Coordinates of N, CA, C and O and ligand atoms in Angstrom, one line a residue:
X261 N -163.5 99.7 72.3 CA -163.6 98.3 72.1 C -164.5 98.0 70.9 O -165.4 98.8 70.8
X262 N -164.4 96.9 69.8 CA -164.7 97.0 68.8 C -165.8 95.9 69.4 O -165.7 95.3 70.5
X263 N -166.9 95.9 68.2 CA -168.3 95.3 68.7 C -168.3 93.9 68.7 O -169.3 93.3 69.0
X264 N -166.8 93.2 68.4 CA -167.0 91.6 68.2 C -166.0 91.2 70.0 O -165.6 90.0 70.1
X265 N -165.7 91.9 70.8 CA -164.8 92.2 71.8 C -165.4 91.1 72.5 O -164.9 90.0 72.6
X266 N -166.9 91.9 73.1 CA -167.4 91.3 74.0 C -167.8 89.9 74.1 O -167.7 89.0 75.0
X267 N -168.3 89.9 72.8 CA -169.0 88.1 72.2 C -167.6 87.5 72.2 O -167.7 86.6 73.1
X268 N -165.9 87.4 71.7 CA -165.1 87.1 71.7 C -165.0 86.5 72.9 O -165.0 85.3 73.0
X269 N -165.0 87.4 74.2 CA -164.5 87.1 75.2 C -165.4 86.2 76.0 O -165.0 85.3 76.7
X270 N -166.6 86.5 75.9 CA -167.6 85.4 76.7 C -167.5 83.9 75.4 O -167.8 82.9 76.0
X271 N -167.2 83.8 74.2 CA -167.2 82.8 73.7 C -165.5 82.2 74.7 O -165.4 81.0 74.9
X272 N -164.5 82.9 75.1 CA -163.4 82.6 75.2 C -163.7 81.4 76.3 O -163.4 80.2 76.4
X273 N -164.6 82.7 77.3 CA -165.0 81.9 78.7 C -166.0 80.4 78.7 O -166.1 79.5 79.5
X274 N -166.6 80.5 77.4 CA -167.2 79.3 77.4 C -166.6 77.9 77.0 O -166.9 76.8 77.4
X275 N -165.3 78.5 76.0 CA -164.6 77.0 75.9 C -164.4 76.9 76.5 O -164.6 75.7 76.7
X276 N -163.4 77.7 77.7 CA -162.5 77.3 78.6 C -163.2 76.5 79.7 O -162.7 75.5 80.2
X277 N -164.4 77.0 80.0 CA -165.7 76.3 80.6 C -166.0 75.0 80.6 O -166.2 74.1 81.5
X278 N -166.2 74.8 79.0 CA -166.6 73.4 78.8 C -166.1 72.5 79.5 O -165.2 73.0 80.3
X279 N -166.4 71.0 79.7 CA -165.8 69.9 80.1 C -164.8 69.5 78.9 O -164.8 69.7 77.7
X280 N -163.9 68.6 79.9 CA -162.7 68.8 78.7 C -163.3 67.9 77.8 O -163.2 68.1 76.6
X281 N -163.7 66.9 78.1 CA -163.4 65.4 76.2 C -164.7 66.5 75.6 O -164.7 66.2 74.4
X282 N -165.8 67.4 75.7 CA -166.3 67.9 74.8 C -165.3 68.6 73.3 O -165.4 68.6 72.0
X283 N -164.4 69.2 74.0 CA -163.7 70.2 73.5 C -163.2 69.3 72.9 O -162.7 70.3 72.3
X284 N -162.6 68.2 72.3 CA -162.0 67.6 71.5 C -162.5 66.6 71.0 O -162.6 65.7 71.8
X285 N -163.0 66.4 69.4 CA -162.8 65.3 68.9 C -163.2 64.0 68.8 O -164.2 63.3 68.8
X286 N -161.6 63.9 68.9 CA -161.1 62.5 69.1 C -159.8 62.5 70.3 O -159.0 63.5 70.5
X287 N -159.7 61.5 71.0 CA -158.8 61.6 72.1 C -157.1 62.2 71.6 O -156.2 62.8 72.2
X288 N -157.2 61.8 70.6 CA -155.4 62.1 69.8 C -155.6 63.4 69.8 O -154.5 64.0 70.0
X289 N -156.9 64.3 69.6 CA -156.8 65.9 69.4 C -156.5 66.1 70.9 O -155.9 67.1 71.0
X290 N -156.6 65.7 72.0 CA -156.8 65.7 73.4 C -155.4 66.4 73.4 O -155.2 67.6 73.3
X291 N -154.2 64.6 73.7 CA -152.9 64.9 73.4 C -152.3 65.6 72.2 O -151.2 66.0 72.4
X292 N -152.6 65.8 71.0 CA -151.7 66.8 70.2 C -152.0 68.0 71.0 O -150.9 68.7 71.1
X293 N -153.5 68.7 71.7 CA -153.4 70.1 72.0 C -152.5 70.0 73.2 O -152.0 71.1 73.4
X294 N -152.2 69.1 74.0 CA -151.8 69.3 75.0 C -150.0 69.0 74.9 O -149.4 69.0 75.9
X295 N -149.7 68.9 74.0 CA -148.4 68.5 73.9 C -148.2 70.2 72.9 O -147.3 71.0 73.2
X296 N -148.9 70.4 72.1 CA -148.6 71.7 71.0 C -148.2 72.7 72.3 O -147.2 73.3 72.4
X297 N -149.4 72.6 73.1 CA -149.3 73.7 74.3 C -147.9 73.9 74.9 O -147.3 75.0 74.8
X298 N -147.4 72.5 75.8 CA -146.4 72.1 76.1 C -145.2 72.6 75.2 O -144.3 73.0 76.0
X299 N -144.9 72.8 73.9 CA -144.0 72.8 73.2 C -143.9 74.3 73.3 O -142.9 74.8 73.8
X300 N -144.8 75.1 72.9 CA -145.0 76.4 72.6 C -143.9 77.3 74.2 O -142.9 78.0 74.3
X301 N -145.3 76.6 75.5 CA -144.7 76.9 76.8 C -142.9 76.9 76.4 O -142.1 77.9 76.0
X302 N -142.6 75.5 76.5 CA -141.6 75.3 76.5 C -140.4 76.0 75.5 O -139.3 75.7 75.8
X303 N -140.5 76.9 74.5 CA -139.9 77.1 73.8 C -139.7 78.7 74.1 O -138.7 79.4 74.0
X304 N -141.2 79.2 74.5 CA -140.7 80.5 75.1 C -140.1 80.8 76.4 O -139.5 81.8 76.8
X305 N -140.5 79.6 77.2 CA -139.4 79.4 78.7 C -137.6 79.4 78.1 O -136.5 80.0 78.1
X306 N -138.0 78.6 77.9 CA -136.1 78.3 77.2 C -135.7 79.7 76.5 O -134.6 80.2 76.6
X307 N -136.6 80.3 75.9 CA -136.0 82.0 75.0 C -135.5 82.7 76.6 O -134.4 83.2 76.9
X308 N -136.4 82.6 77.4 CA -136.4 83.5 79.4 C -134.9 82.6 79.6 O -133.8 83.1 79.7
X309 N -135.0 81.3 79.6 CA -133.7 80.6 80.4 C -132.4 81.2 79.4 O -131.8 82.0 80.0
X310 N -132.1 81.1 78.7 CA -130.9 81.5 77.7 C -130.3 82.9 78.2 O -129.1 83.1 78.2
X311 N -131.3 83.8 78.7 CA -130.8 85.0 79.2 C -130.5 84.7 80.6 O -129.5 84.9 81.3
X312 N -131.6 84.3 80.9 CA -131.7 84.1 82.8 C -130.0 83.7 83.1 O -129.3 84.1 84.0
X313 N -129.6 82.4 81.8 CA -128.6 81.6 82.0 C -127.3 82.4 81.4 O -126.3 81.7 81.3
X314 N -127.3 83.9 80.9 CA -126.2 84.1 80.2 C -126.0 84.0 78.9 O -125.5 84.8 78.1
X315 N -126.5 82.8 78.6 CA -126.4 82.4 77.1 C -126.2 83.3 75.9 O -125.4 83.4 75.1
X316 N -127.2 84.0 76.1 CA -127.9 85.1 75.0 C -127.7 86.6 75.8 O -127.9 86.7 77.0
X317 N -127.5 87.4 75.3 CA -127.6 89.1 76.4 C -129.0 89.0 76.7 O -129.9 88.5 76.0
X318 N -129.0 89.9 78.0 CA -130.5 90.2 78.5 C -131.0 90.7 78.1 O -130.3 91.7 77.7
X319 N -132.5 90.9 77.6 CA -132.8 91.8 76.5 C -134.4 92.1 77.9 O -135.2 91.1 78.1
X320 N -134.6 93.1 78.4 CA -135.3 93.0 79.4 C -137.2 92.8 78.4 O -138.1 92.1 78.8
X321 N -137.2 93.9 77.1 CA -138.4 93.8 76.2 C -138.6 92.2 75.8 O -139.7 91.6 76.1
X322 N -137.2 91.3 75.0 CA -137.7 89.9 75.4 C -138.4 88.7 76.1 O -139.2 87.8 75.8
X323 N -137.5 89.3 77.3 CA -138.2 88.5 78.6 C -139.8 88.8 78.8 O -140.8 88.0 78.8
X324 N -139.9 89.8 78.9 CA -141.2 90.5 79.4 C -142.3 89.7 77.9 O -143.2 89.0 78.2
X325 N -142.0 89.9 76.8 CA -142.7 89.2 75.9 C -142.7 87.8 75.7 O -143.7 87.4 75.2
X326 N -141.8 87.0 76.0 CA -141.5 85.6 76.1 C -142.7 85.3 77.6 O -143.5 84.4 77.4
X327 N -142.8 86.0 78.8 CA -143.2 85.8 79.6 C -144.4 85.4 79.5 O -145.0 84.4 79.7
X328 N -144.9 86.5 79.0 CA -146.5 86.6 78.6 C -146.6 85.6 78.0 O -147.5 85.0 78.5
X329 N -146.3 85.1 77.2 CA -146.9 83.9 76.5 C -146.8 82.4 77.3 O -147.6 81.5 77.4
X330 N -145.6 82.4 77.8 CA -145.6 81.3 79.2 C -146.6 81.4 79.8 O -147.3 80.4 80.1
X331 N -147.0 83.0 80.2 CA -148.2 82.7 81.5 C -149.9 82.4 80.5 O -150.8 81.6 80.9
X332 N -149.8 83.3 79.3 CA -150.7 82.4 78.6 C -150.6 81.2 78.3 O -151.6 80.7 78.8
X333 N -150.0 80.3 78.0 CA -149.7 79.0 77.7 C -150.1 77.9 78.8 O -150.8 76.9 78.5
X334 N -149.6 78.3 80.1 CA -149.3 77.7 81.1 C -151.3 77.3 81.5 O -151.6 76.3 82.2
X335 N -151.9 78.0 81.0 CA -153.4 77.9 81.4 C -154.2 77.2 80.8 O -155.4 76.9 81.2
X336 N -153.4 76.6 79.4 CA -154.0 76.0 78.3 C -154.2 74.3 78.6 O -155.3 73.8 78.6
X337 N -153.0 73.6 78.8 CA -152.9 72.3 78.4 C -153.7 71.6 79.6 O -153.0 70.7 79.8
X338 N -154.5 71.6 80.2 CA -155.4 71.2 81.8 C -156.2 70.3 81.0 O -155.9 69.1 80.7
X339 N -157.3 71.0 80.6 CA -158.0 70.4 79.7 C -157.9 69.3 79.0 O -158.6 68.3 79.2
X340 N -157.1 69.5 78.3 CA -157.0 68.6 77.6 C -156.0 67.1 78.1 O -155.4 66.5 77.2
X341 N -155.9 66.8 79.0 CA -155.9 66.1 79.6 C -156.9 65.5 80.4 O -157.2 65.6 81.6
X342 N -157.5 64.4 79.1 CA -158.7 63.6 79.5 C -158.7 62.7 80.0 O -157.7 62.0 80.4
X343 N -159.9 62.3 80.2 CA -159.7 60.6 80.9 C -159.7 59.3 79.9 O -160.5 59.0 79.0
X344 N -158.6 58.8 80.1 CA -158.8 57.9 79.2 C -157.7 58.1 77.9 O -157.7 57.4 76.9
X345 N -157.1 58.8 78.2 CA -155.7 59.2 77.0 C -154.2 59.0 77.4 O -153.2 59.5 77.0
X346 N -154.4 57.9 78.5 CA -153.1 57.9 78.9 C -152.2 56.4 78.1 O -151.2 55.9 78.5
X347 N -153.0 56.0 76.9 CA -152.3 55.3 76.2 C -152.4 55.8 74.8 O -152.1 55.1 73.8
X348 N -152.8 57.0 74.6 CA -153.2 57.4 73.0 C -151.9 57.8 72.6 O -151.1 58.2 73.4
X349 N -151.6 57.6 71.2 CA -150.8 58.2 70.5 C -149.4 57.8 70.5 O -149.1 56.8 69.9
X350 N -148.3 58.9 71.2 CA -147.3 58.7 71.1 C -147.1 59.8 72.7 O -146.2 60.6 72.9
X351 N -148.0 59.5 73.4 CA -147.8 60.4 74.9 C -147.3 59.5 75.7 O -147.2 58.3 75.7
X352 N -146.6 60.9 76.9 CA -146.1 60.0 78.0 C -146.7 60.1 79.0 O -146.2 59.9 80.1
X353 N -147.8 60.5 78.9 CA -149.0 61.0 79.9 C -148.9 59.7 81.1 O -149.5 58.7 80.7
X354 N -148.4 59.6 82.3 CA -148.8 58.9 83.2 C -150.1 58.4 83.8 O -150.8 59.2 84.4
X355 N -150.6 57.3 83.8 CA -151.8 56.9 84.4 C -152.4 57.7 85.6 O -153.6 57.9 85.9
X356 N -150.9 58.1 86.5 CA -151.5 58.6 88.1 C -151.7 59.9 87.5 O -151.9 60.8 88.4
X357 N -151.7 60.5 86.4 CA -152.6 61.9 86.2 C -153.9 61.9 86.7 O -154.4 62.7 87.5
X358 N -154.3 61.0 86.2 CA -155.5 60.5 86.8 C -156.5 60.1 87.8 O -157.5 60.5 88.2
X359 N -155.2 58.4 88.4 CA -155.6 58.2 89.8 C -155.1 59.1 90.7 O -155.4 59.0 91.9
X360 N -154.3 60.0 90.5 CA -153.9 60.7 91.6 C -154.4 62.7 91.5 O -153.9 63.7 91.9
X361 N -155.7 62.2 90.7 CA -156.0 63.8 90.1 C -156.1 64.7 90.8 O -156.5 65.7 90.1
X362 N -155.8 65.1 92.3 CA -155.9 65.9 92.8 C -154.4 66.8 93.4 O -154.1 68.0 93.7
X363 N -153.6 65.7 93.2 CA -152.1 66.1 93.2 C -151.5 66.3 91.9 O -150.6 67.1 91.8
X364 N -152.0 65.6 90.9 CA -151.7 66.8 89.5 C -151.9 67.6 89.8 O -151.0 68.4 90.0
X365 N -153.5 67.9 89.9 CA -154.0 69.6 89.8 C -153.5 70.7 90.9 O -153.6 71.9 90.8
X366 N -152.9 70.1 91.8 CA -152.3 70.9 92.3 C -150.7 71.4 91.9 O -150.1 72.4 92.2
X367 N -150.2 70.1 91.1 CA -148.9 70.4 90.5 C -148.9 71.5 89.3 O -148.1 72.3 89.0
X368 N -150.5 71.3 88.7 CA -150.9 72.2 87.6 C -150.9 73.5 88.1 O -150.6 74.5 87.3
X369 N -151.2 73.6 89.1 CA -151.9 75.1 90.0 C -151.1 75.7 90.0 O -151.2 76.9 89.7
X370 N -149.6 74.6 90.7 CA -147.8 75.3 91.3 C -147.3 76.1 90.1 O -146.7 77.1 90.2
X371 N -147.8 75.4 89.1 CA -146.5 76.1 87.9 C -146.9 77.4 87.1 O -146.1 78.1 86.5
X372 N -148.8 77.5 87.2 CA -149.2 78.4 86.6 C -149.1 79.6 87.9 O -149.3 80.8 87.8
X373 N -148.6 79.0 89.0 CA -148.5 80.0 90.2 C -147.3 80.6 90.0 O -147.2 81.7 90.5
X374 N -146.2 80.0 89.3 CA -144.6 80.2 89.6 C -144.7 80.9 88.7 O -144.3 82.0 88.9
X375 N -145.3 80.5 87.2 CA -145.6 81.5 85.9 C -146.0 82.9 86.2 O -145.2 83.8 85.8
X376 N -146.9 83.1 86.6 CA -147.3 84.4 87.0 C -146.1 85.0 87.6 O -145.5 86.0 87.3
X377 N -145.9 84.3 88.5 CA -144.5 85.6 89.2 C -143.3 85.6 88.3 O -142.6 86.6 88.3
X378 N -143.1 85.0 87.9 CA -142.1 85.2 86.4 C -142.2 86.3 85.7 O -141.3 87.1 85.7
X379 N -143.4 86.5 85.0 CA -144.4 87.4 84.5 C -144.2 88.6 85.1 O -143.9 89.7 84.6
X380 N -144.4 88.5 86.2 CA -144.4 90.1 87.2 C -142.9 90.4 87.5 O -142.6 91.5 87.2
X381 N -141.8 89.5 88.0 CA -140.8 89.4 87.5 C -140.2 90.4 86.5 O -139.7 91.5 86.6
X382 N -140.6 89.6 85.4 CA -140.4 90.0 83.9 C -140.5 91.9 83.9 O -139.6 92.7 83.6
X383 N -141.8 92.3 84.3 CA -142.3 93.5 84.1 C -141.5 94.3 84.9 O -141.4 95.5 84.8
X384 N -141.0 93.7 85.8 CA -139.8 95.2 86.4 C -138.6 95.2 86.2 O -137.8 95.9 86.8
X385 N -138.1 94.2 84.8 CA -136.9 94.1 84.3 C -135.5 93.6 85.5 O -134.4 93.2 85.3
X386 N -136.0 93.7 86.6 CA -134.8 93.1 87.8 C -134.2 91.7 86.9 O -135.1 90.8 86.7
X387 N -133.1 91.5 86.6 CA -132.3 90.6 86.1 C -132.5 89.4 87.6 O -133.0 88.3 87.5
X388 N -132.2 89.9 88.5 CA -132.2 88.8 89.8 C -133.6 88.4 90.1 O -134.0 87.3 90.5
X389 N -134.2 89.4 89.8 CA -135.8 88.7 90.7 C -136.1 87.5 89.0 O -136.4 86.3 88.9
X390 N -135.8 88.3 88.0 CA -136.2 87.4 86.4 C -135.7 85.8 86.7 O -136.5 84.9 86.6
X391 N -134.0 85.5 87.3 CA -133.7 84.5 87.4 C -133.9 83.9 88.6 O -133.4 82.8 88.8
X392 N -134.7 84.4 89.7 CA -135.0 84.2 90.7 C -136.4 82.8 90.3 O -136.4 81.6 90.6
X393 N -137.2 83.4 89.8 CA -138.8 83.6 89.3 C -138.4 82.2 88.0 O -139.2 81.2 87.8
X394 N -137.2 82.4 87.2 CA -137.3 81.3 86.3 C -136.6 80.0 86.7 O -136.6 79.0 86.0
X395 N -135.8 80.3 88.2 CA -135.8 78.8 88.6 C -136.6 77.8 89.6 O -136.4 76.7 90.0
X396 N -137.8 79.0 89.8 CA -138.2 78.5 90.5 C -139.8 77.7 89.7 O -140.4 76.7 90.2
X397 N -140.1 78.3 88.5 CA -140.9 77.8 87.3 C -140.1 76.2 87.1 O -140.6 75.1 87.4
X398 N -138.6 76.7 86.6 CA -138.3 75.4 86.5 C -138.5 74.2 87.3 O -138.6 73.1 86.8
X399 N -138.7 74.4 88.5 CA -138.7 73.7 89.6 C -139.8 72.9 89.3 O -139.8 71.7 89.0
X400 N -140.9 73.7 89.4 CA -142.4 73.5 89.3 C -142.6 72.3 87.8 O -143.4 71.4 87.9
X401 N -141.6 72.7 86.5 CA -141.8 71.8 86.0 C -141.4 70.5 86.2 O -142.1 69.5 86.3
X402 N -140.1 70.6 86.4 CA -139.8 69.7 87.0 C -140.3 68.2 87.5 O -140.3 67.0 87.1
X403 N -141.1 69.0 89.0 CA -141.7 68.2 89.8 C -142.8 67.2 89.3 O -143.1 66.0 89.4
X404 N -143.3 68.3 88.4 CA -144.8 67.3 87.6 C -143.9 66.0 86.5 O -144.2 64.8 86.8
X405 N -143.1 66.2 85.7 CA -142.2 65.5 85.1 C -141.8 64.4 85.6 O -141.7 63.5 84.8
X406 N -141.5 64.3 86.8 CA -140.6 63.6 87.8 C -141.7 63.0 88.1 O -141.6 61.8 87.9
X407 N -142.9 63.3 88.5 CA -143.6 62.3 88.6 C -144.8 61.4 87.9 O -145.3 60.3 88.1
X408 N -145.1 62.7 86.8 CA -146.5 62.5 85.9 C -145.6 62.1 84.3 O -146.4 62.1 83.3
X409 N -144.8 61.9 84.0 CA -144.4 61.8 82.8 C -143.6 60.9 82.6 O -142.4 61.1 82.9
X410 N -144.0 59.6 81.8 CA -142.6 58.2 81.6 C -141.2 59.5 80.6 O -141.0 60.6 80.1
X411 N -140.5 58.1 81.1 CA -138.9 58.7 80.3 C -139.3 59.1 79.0 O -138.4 59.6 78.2
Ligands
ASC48 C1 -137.5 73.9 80.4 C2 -138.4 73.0 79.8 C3 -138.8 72.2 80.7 C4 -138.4 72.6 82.1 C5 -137.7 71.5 82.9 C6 -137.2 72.1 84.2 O1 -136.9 74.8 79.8 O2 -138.7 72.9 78.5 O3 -139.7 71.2 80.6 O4 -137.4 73.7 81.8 O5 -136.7 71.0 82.1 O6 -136.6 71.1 84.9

């Protein structure tokens, strides 16, 4: 381990630590980080769905790499969902993120839970358990969607 490892990682744990409106700015940095997050997630789920779906051939090293960054990703955007940002910008952030903050956070919990097993999934290359694991993520997004996000 190189000597900037350790300091890296306890700085990692300290942001992630913080309270969230510290970590940002201005409220617009809130929603761009939380939407950038969202996009990123989203684009390496869709690389997993394309195969999961046929689309594209199975490429088992893909998935497994596409995965990993879903489950990194998936840990990111919490945060930055502040109080007080549900009219900023150009978001569709629902008010009841808010008044109902404890059933977000649990919808947050579901999908970084469904993520992980995707992930693990992913790592034994099973084609059935991969599309097993990615409709069931889907699901999870879904649900938050359906209820925390205008059209
Ligand atoms: C995706 C993606 C989402 C979810 C959701 C599942 O690929 O970008 O937001 O799946 O559409 O219903």
């Amino acid at each position: 381990m190189n000597r900037f490892a350790l300091p890296a990682a306890a700085l990692l744990g300290l942001v992630v630590a913080l309270p969230a409106a510290a970590q940002f700015q201005k409220p617009e940095d809130a929603v761009k980080y939380r939407q950038g997050a969202f996009t990123v997630m989203g684009a390496h789920f869709g690389r997993i769905g394309a195969m999961a779906n046929g689309r594209v051939p199975f490429d088992a090293a893909a998935v497994q790499a596409n995965a990993e960054i879903v489950a990194t990703m998936s840990k990111l955007p919490w945060p930055a969902f502040v109080e007080g940002t549900a009219t900023v910008g150009n978001t569709r952030a629902k008010p009841e993120i808010w008044s109902e903050a404890d059933k977000f956070k649990a919808g947050a919990q579901k999908m970084q839970d469904e993520v992980a097993k995707l992930n693990a999934a992913a790592k034994t290359g099973n084609q059935d358990q991969i599309k097993a694991a990615f409709g069931a993520v889907g699901q999870s997004c879904k649900a938050c969607h359906d209820s925390y996000r205008k059209e």
